[in-house]
Coordinates of C-alpha atoms in Angstrom, one line a residue:
X1 CA -86.8 21.6 24.4
X2 CA -88.9 23.8 22.0
X3 CA -90.8 26.6 23.5
X4 CA -94.1 28.0 21.9
X5 CA -93.9 31.7 20.8
X6 CA -95.5 34.1 23.4
X7 CA -97.5 36.9 22.4
X8 CA -95.4 40.0 22.4
X9 CA -97.9 42.4 23.7
X10 CA -95.4 44.5 25.6
X11 CA -93.0 44.4 22.7
X12 CA -95.5 46.1 20.4
X13 CA -95.7 48.9 22.9
X14 CA -98.7 50.4 21.2
X15 CA -100.4 52.8 23.4
X16 CA -104.0 52.4 23.7
X17 CA -104.5 56.1 23.9
X18 CA -103.1 56.5 20.4
X19 CA -105.1 53.7 19.0
X20 CA -108.4 54.9 20.7
X21 CA -107.9 58.4 19.7
X22 CA -107.1 61.4 21.9
X23 CA -109.1 61.7 25.1
X24 CA -110.1 58.1 25.2
X25 CA -110.3 56.8 28.7
X26 CA -109.9 53.2 27.8
X27 CA -108.6 51.1 24.9
X28 CA -111.4 49.5 23.0
X29 CA -111.7 45.9 23.8
X30 CA -110.2 43.7 21.2
X31 CA -108.0 46.4 19.6
X32 CA -104.3 45.3 19.6
X33 CA -103.0 44.8 23.0
X34 CA -105.1 47.4 24.5
X35 CA -107.3 46.2 27.4
X36 CA -109.7 47.3 29.9
X37 CA -109.8 44.2 31.9
X38 CA -107.7 41.0 32.2
X39 CA -110.0 39.1 30.1
X40 CA -109.3 41.4 27.2
X41 CA -105.7 40.0 27.2
X42 CA -106.3 36.2 27.1
X43 CA -104.8 35.0 23.9
X44 CA -106.5 31.6 24.1
X45 CA -103.2 29.8 24.4
X46 CA -102.8 28.1 27.8
X47 CA -99.1 27.7 27.1
X48 CA -98.4 31.5 27.3
X49 CA -99.5 31.7 30.9
X50 CA -102.1 34.0 32.3
X51 CA -102.2 37.5 30.7
X52 CA -103.3 40.5 32.7
X53 CA -104.3 44.0 31.8
X54 CA -102.2 46.8 33.2
X55 CA -104.9 49.4 34.2
X56 CA -102.4 52.3 34.3
X57 CA -101.6 51.8 30.7
X58 CA -104.5 49.9 29.5
X59 CA -102.1 47.3 28.0
X60 CA -101.9 43.6 28.2
X61 CA -99.1 42.2 30.2
X62 CA -97.9 38.7 29.1
X63 CA -98.2 35.9 31.4
X64 CA -95.4 33.5 32.3
X65 CA -95.1 30.9 29.6
X66 CA -95.3 27.2 30.5
X67 CA -91.9 25.7 30.7
X68 CA -92.0 22.2 29.2
X69 CA -88.2 21.7 29.0
X70 CA -86.9 18.5 30.4
X71 CA -83.3 19.5 29.7
X72 CA -83.0 16.6 27.3
X73 CA -81.8 17.6 23.8
X74 CA -83.2 14.4 22.3
X75 CA -86.8 15.2 23.2
X76 CA -89.1 17.9 21.9
X77 CA -90.6 20.2 24.6
X78 CA -94.3 20.4 23.6
X79 CA -97.0 22.4 25.4
X80 CA -100.8 21.7 24.7
X81 CA -102.3 25.2 23.9
X82 CA -105.6 24.1 25.2
X83 CA -104.6 22.7 28.4
X84 CA -101.1 24.1 29.0
X85 CA -100.0 20.4 29.6
X86 CA -96.4 19.5 28.7
X87 CA -95.3 16.5 26.8
X88 CA -91.7 15.4 25.7
X89 CA -91.8 13.1 22.7
X90 CA -88.4 11.9 21.1
X91 CA -86.8 14.4 18.8
X92 CA -86.2 13.5 15.2
X93 CA -83.3 11.0 14.8
X94 CA -80.2 12.9 13.8
X95 CA -81.0 16.0 15.8
X96 CA -77.7 17.3 17.1
X97 CA -77.1 16.8 20.7
X98 CA -74.3 16.9 23.2
X99 CA -73.5 13.8 25.1
X100 CA -71.6 15.7 27.8
X101 CA -68.4 14.2 26.6
X102 CA -66.4 16.9 24.8
X103 CA -64.2 14.2 23.2
X104 CA -66.9 13.1 20.8
X105 CA -68.0 15.1 17.8
X106 CA -71.2 14.9 15.7
X107 CA -73.4 13.5 18.6
X108 CA -76.9 13.0 17.3
X109 CA -80.2 11.8 18.7
X110 CA -81.5 8.3 18.0
X111 CA -84.8 7.1 19.5
X112 CA -84.8 9.9 21.9
X113 CA -81.3 9.2 23.2
X114 CA -78.1 11.3 22.5
X115 CA -75.7 8.9 20.8
X116 CA -72.0 9.8 20.9
X117 CA -70.4 10.8 17.5
X118 CA -67.0 10.0 16.3
X119 CA -64.4 10.3 18.9
X120 CA -62.1 13.2 18.8
X121 CA -58.7 12.0 17.4
X122 CA -55.9 13.8 18.9
X123 CA -53.4 13.2 16.0
X124 CA -49.9 14.4 16.6
X125 CA -49.7 17.8 15.2
X126 CA -46.1 17.2 14.2
X127 CA -43.5 14.5 14.1
X128 CA -41.9 15.5 17.4
X129 CA -45.1 15.2 19.5
X130 CA -47.0 12.0 20.4
X131 CA -50.7 11.6 19.5
X132 CA -52.6 13.6 22.2
X133 CA -55.2 12.7 24.8
X134 CA -58.6 14.4 24.7
X135 CA -60.0 16.1 27.8
X136 CA -63.6 15.0 28.1
X137 CA -64.5 18.2 29.9
X138 CA -63.1 20.6 27.4
X139 CA -62.4 18.6 24.2
X140 CA -58.9 19.9 24.1
X141 CA -56.1 17.6 23.2
X142 CA -52.9 17.5 25.2
X143 CA -49.6 16.7 23.3
X144 CA -46.6 15.3 24.9
X145 CA -43.2 15.6 23.0
X146 CA -41.7 12.4 21.7
X147 CA -38.4 11.2 23.3
X148 CA -35.3 13.1 22.4
X149 CA -33.4 11.5 19.5
X150 CA -36.6 10.3 17.9
X151 CA -35.9 10.5 14.1
X152 CA -37.7 13.3 12.3
X153 CA -37.6 15.3 9.1
X154 CA -36.7 19.0 9.4
X155 CA -38.0 19.6 5.8
X156 CA -34.6 20.0 4.4
X157 CA -33.6 17.0 2.3
X158 CA -30.0 18.1 2.7
X159 CA -29.8 17.0 6.3
X160 CA -29.8 13.4 7.5
X161 CA -30.2 12.1 11.0
X162 CA -32.7 14.8 12.0
X163 CA -33.9 14.2 15.6
X164 CA -36.5 15.5 17.9
X165 CA -35.1 17.5 20.9
X166 CA -37.6 18.9 23.4
X167 CA -40.5 18.6 20.9
X168 CA -38.7 20.4 18.1
X169 CA -37.0 18.7 15.1
X170 CA -33.3 19.6 15.1
X171 CA -31.4 19.3 11.8
X172 CA -28.9 16.4 11.6
X173 CA -25.7 16.1 9.7
X174 CA -25.6 18.0 6.4
X175 CA -25.5 15.8 3.3
X176 CA -22.0 15.9 1.9
X177 CA -22.1 15.8 -1.9
X178 CA -18.8 14.0 -2.4
X179 CA -17.6 13.6 -5.9
X180 CA -19.4 10.6 -7.5
X181 CA -16.1 9.3 -9.0
X182 CA -12.7 10.6 -9.9
X183 CA -14.0 12.4 -13.1
X184 CA -16.5 14.4 -11.2
X185 CA -16.2 17.2 -8.7
X186 CA -18.1 17.4 -5.5
X187 CA -21.6 18.6 -6.1
X188 CA -24.2 20.7 -4.1
X189 CA -27.3 19.4 -2.4
X190 CA -30.9 20.3 -3.5
X191 CA -32.8 20.9 -0.3
X192 CA -36.1 20.0 -1.9
X193 CA -34.9 16.6 -3.1
X194 CA -31.7 15.8 -1.3
X195 CA -30.1 15.1 -4.7
X196 CA -26.5 16.1 -5.3
X197 CA -25.5 17.8 -8.4
X198 CA -22.7 15.9 -10.2
X199 CA -20.5 18.3 -12.1
X200 CA -17.8 16.7 -14.4
X201 CA -14.2 17.3 -13.5
X202 CA -12.2 19.4 -15.9
X203 CA -10.8 17.5 -19.0
X204 CA -7.3 16.2 -18.5
X205 CA -7.8 15.8 -14.7
X206 CA -5.7 12.8 -13.8
X207 CA -7.6 9.7 -13.0
X208 CA -7.3 5.9 -12.7
X209 CA -9.2 3.7 -15.3
X210 CA -8.9 0.5 -13.2
X211 CA -6.3 -0.9 -15.6
X212 CA -2.9 -0.8 -13.8
X213 CA -1.3 -1.4 -17.1
X214 CA -2.0 2.1 -18.4
X215 CA -0.4 5.4 -17.2
X216 CA -1.3 9.0 -17.6
X217 CA -5.1 8.2 -17.5
X218 CA -7.2 11.4 -17.8
X219 CA -10.7 12.5 -17.5
X220 CA -12.6 13.5 -20.7
X221 CA -16.3 14.6 -20.5
X222 CA -16.7 13.0 -17.0
X223 CA -15.2 9.7 -18.1
X224 CA -11.7 8.3 -17.3
X225 CA -9.8 7.6 -20.6
X226 CA -6.9 5.2 -20.5
X227 CA -3.5 6.6 -21.0
X228 CA -0.3 5.1 -22.4
X229 CA 0.1 1.4 -22.0
X230 CA 2.8 0.1 -19.6
X231 CA 5.7 -1.3 -21.6
X232 CA 7.3 -4.3 -19.9
X233 CA 11.0 -4.1 -20.8
X234 CA 13.5 -6.7 -19.8
X235 CA 14.7 -5.6 -16.3
X236 CA 18.1 -6.9 -16.9
X237 CA 20.3 -9.0 -19.3
X238 CA 19.1 -12.3 -17.7
X239 CA 15.4 -11.7 -18.1
X240 CA 13.1 -11.4 -21.2
X241 CA 10.5 -8.6 -21.6
X242 CA 7.5 -9.5 -19.4
X243 CA 3.7 -8.8 -19.7
X244 CA 1.7 -6.4 -17.5
X245 CA -0.8 -7.7 -14.9
X246 CA -3.9 -5.3 -15.2
X247 CA -4.8 -5.8 -11.6
X248 CA -1.4 -4.8 -10.2
X249 CA 0.5 -3.0 -13.0
X250 CA 3.3 -5.4 -12.2
X251 CA 5.3 -6.8 -15.1
X252 CA 6.1 -10.5 -15.2
X253 CA 9.8 -11.2 -15.2
X254 CA 10.6 -14.3 -17.1
X255 CA 14.2 -15.5 -16.8
X256 CA 16.3 -16.2 -19.8
X257 CA 17.5 -19.7 -20.3
X258 CA 20.4 -20.9 -18.1
X259 CA 23.6 -20.5 -19.9
X260 CA 22.7 -17.4 -21.8
X261 CA 25.7 -15.1 -22.1
X262 CA 25.7 -12.1 -20.0
X263 CA 28.0 -9.7 -18.3
X264 CA 28.1 -9.6 -14.4
X265 CA 29.6 -6.1 -14.4
X266 CA 32.9 -7.5 -13.1
X267 CA 35.5 -7.2 -15.8
X268 CA 37.6 -9.6 -13.8
X269 CA 35.4 -12.6 -14.8
X270 CA 35.0 -14.1 -18.2
X271 CA 32.4 -16.4 -19.7
X272 CA 29.6 -15.0 -17.5
X273 CA 26.3 -16.7 -18.0
X274 CA 22.7 -16.4 -16.8
X275 CA 21.7 -18.9 -14.1
X276 CA 18.2 -18.7 -12.6
X277 CA 17.8 -15.2 -13.8
X278 CA 21.0 -14.1 -12.3
X279 CA 24.2 -13.3 -14.1
X280 CA 26.8 -15.6 -12.6
X281 CA 30.5 -14.7 -13.0
X282 CA 32.5 -17.0 -15.1
X283 CA 36.1 -17.9 -14.7
X284 CA 38.1 -15.3 -12.9
X285 CA 40.8 -13.4 -14.7
X286 CA 44.2 -14.6 -13.5
X287 CA 46.7 -11.8 -13.1
X288 CA 49.9 -13.8 -13.9
X289 CA 53.2 -11.9 -13.5
X290 CA 54.0 -10.4 -17.0
X291 CA 57.6 -11.3 -16.6
X292 CA 60.1 -12.3 -14.0
X293 CA 60.7 -8.8 -12.8
X294 CA 57.0 -8.3 -11.8
X295 CA 54.8 -9.9 -9.3
X296 CA 51.3 -11.3 -9.9
X297 CA 48.9 -8.3 -9.9
X298 CA 45.3 -7.8 -9.0
X299 CA 42.4 -7.4 -11.4
X300 CA 40.4 -4.1 -11.5
X301 CA 36.7 -5.1 -11.7
X302 CA 35.9 -1.9 -13.7
X303 CA 38.3 -2.4 -16.4
X304 CA 39.5 -6.0 -16.2
X305 CA 43.1 -4.7 -16.2
X306 CA 45.7 -6.4 -14.0
X307 CA 48.0 -4.3 -11.9
X308 CA 51.6 -4.9 -12.7
X309 CA 53.7 -4.4 -9.5
X310 CA 57.5 -4.5 -10.1
X311 CA 59.5 -6.9 -8.0
X312 CA 62.0 -5.2 -5.6
X313 CA 65.3 -4.2 -7.1
X314 CA 67.9 -7.0 -6.7
X315 CA 65.3 -9.8 -7.2
X316 CA 67.0 -12.7 -9.2
X317 CA 66.0 -12.9 -12.8
X318 CA 67.1 -14.2 -16.1
X319 CA 67.8 -11.6 -18.8
X320 CA 67.4 -14.2 -21.5
X321 CA 71.2 -14.3 -22.2
X322 CA 72.6 -17.4 -20.9
X323 CA 76.1 -15.8 -21.1
X324 CA 75.4 -13.5 -18.1
X325 CA 75.3 -14.5 -14.5
X326 CA 73.5 -13.2 -11.4
X327 CA 71.0 -11.3 -13.4
X328 CA 68.9 -9.0 -11.2
X329 CA 65.7 -6.9 -11.5
X330 CA 66.1 -3.1 -11.5
X331 CA 63.0 -1.0 -11.8
X332 CA 61.0 -3.9 -13.2
X333 CA 63.6 -4.7 -15.9
X334 CA 65.9 -7.7 -15.8
X335 CA 69.5 -6.5 -16.1
X336 CA 72.3 -8.9 -17.1
X337 CA 74.9 -9.6 -14.4
X338 CA 78.5 -10.7 -14.8
X339 CA 79.3 -12.2 -18.2
X340 CA 80.2 -15.9 -18.4
X341 CA 83.9 -16.4 -18.8
X342 CA 84.7 -19.4 -21.1
X343 CA 87.8 -20.8 -19.3
X344 CA 89.9 -23.6 -20.7
X345 CA 88.1 -26.8 -19.9
X346 CA 91.4 -28.8 -20.0
X347 CA 94.9 -28.7 -21.4
X348 CA 93.8 -30.0 -24.8
X349 CA 91.3 -27.3 -25.5
X350 CA 91.6 -23.5 -26.1
X351 CA 89.3 -21.0 -24.4
X352 CA 85.9 -20.9 -26.2
X353 CA 83.0 -18.4 -26.6
X354 CA 79.6 -18.4 -24.8
X355 CA 76.4 -19.3 -26.7
X356 CA 73.7 -16.7 -25.4
X357 CA 71.0 -19.1 -26.1
X358 CA 72.4 -21.9 -24.0
X359 CA 75.1 -20.4 -21.9
X360 CA 77.5 -23.1 -23.0
X361 CA 81.0 -22.2 -24.0
X362 CA 82.3 -23.5 -27.3
X363 CA 85.3 -26.0 -26.6
X364 CA 87.8 -25.9 -29.5
X365 CA 90.3 -28.7 -29.3
X366 CA 94.0 -27.8 -29.4
X367 CA 96.0 -29.1 -32.4
X368 CA 96.9 -32.8 -32.3
X369 CA 100.3 -33.4 -30.8
X370 CA 100.1 -30.6 -28.4
X371 CA 101.9 -31.6 -25.3
X372 CA 99.7 -32.4 -22.3
X373 CA 99.5 -34.3 -19.1
X374 CA 97.0 -37.0 -19.0
X375 CA 97.2 -36.9 -15.2
X376 CA 98.7 -40.3 -15.0
X377 CA 102.2 -40.1 -13.7
X378 CA 102.9 -43.5 -15.1
X379 CA 102.8 -42.3 -18.7
X380 CA 105.3 -40.2 -20.6
X381 CA 105.1 -38.2 -23.9
X382 CA 101.4 -37.4 -23.5
X383 CA 100.0 -35.4 -26.3
X384 CA 96.6 -34.0 -27.4
X385 CA 94.7 -36.0 -30.0
X386 CA 91.2 -34.8 -30.9
X387 CA 91.0 -32.8 -27.8
X388 CA 91.9 -35.6 -25.5
X389 CA 95.3 -36.1 -23.8
X390 CA 96.6 -39.3 -25.0
X391 CA 99.5 -41.2 -23.2
X392 CA 102.5 -42.0 -25.3
X393 CA 104.7 -44.6 -23.4
X394 CA 104.0 -46.1 -20.1
X395 CA 106.7 -45.7 -17.3
X396 CA 108.6 -49.1 -16.9
X397 CA 109.4 -50.0 -13.3
X398 CA 112.8 -51.8 -13.0
X399 CA 114.0 -53.8 -10.0
X400 CA 116.2 -51.4 -8.1
X401 CA 118.7 -54.2 -7.2
X402 CA 118.9 -57.9 -6.7
X403 CA 117.3 -57.7 -3.4
X404 CA 114.2 -55.9 -4.8
X405 CA 111.5 -57.0 -7.1
X406 CA 110.2 -55.0 -10.1
X407 CA 107.8 -52.5 -8.7
X408 CA 104.6 -50.8 -10.0
X409 CA 104.1 -47.2 -11.0
X410 CA 102.0 -44.9 -8.9
X411 CA 99.7 -43.0 -11.4
X412 CA 99.5 -40.1 -9.0
X413 CA 103.1 -39.6 -8.6
X414 CA 104.7 -41.7 -11.4
X415 CA 107.0 -43.2 -8.9
X416 CA 107.6 -46.9 -9.0
X417 CA 107.2 -49.0 -5.9
X418 CA 110.4 -50.8 -4.7
X419 CA 109.3 -54.1 -3.1
X420 CA 112.0 -56.0 -1.1
X421 CA 112.5 -59.5 -2.0
X422 CA 112.0 -62.1 0.7
X423 CA 114.7 -62.5 3.3
X424 CA 116.9 -65.4 2.3
X425 CA 116.6 -64.8 -1.3
X426 CA 120.0 -65.5 -2.9
X427 CA 121.9 -62.5 -3.9
X428 CA 125.5 -61.3 -4.6
X429 CA 126.8 -58.5 -2.6
X430 CA 129.6 -58.1 -5.1
X431 CA 132.2 -59.3 -2.8
X432 CA 133.7 -62.5 -4.0
X433 CA 135.0 -63.1 -0.7
X434 CA 131.6 -63.9 0.6
X435 CA 129.5 -66.8 -0.1
X436 CA 125.8 -67.7 0.2
X437 CA 124.8 -64.0 0.3
X438 CA 121.1 -63.6 0.9

């Protein structure tokens, strides 16, 4: 709605008196805005209204301009100076306008109409607010906070899990710069990048190189250097040296062949051998009594020595001399008993001597002809011959009388039997005066 420029008669405020000169009663017609009558003030423009002359000051008073405004920003407000008639042709396309919606920007006229511009975008002004809503009346955006716990970034790369709370971004958990590996120390976090520093651990710091078959691994310039290799020695006498398993560090444990000589640690066994990787005891040591005056002992596993307990005193033994009898143990020693007495074995031998090896007495024969008794009462004149009693003459048993038969000699008593003849046997009673004696 453009308005034509009015004449600024009053603004000039030129006094007619000064223009006309001192003492002039009226302003000369046509000089400036001085006037004598209303006609002097007509500017010839019907759009400026009807000008009048102020008689008191001889100055023109502007009229009321014609108002051609149609209150439409997309039309030009044009007044015809000749007639004072208004017209409202379309404004030039692109002329800024206002579409009455404050939520559009860059509104412009097109073909006499106000076309809305780009809508106002109420972008979230930070990560903890939702995109806003534009108020058409004011063009202001409202911004609601996002839900609590919505992820956000507090601008510190050394926090993780930042979250919105009541529209503000609250830092999460601090980044922990744990050591990268066993040969690096824990680092520090760079807030601008979130990267952790990675300082190497001091040289000689113990570590594990991942090979369980090395020991004493240590860090050197941030790397784990293998230590001394594990030596798989034979764990015992029934196993060979093994090999190390890198995954576990455990040594294999191969058993020696069965029958391999070993020592089971018990001195009371002998001929010990390996069997299935275990040393099996051989034949047990037998603790036989060392002699007749000691009992069988027990074996000491530490030394293999047998105990040697003495038998009780008085225990029967043999002192090795067959010429002693009733030998007995005394303090573990066999003491000889009574000596063997070599008595006369018979009447044709003398007393002999004892042989210690056999306990047998010698038996010397008496001289031949030495009188003896052969134990048979029915012999007489017995005499020794070569150690034997030999009978000389046998006893002759005669009939005692005519009424007895010849008897027999009793060897035990040397007495002859005296058997009676049968009754009726003829005899002679020595009396001639009897006959037919029987």
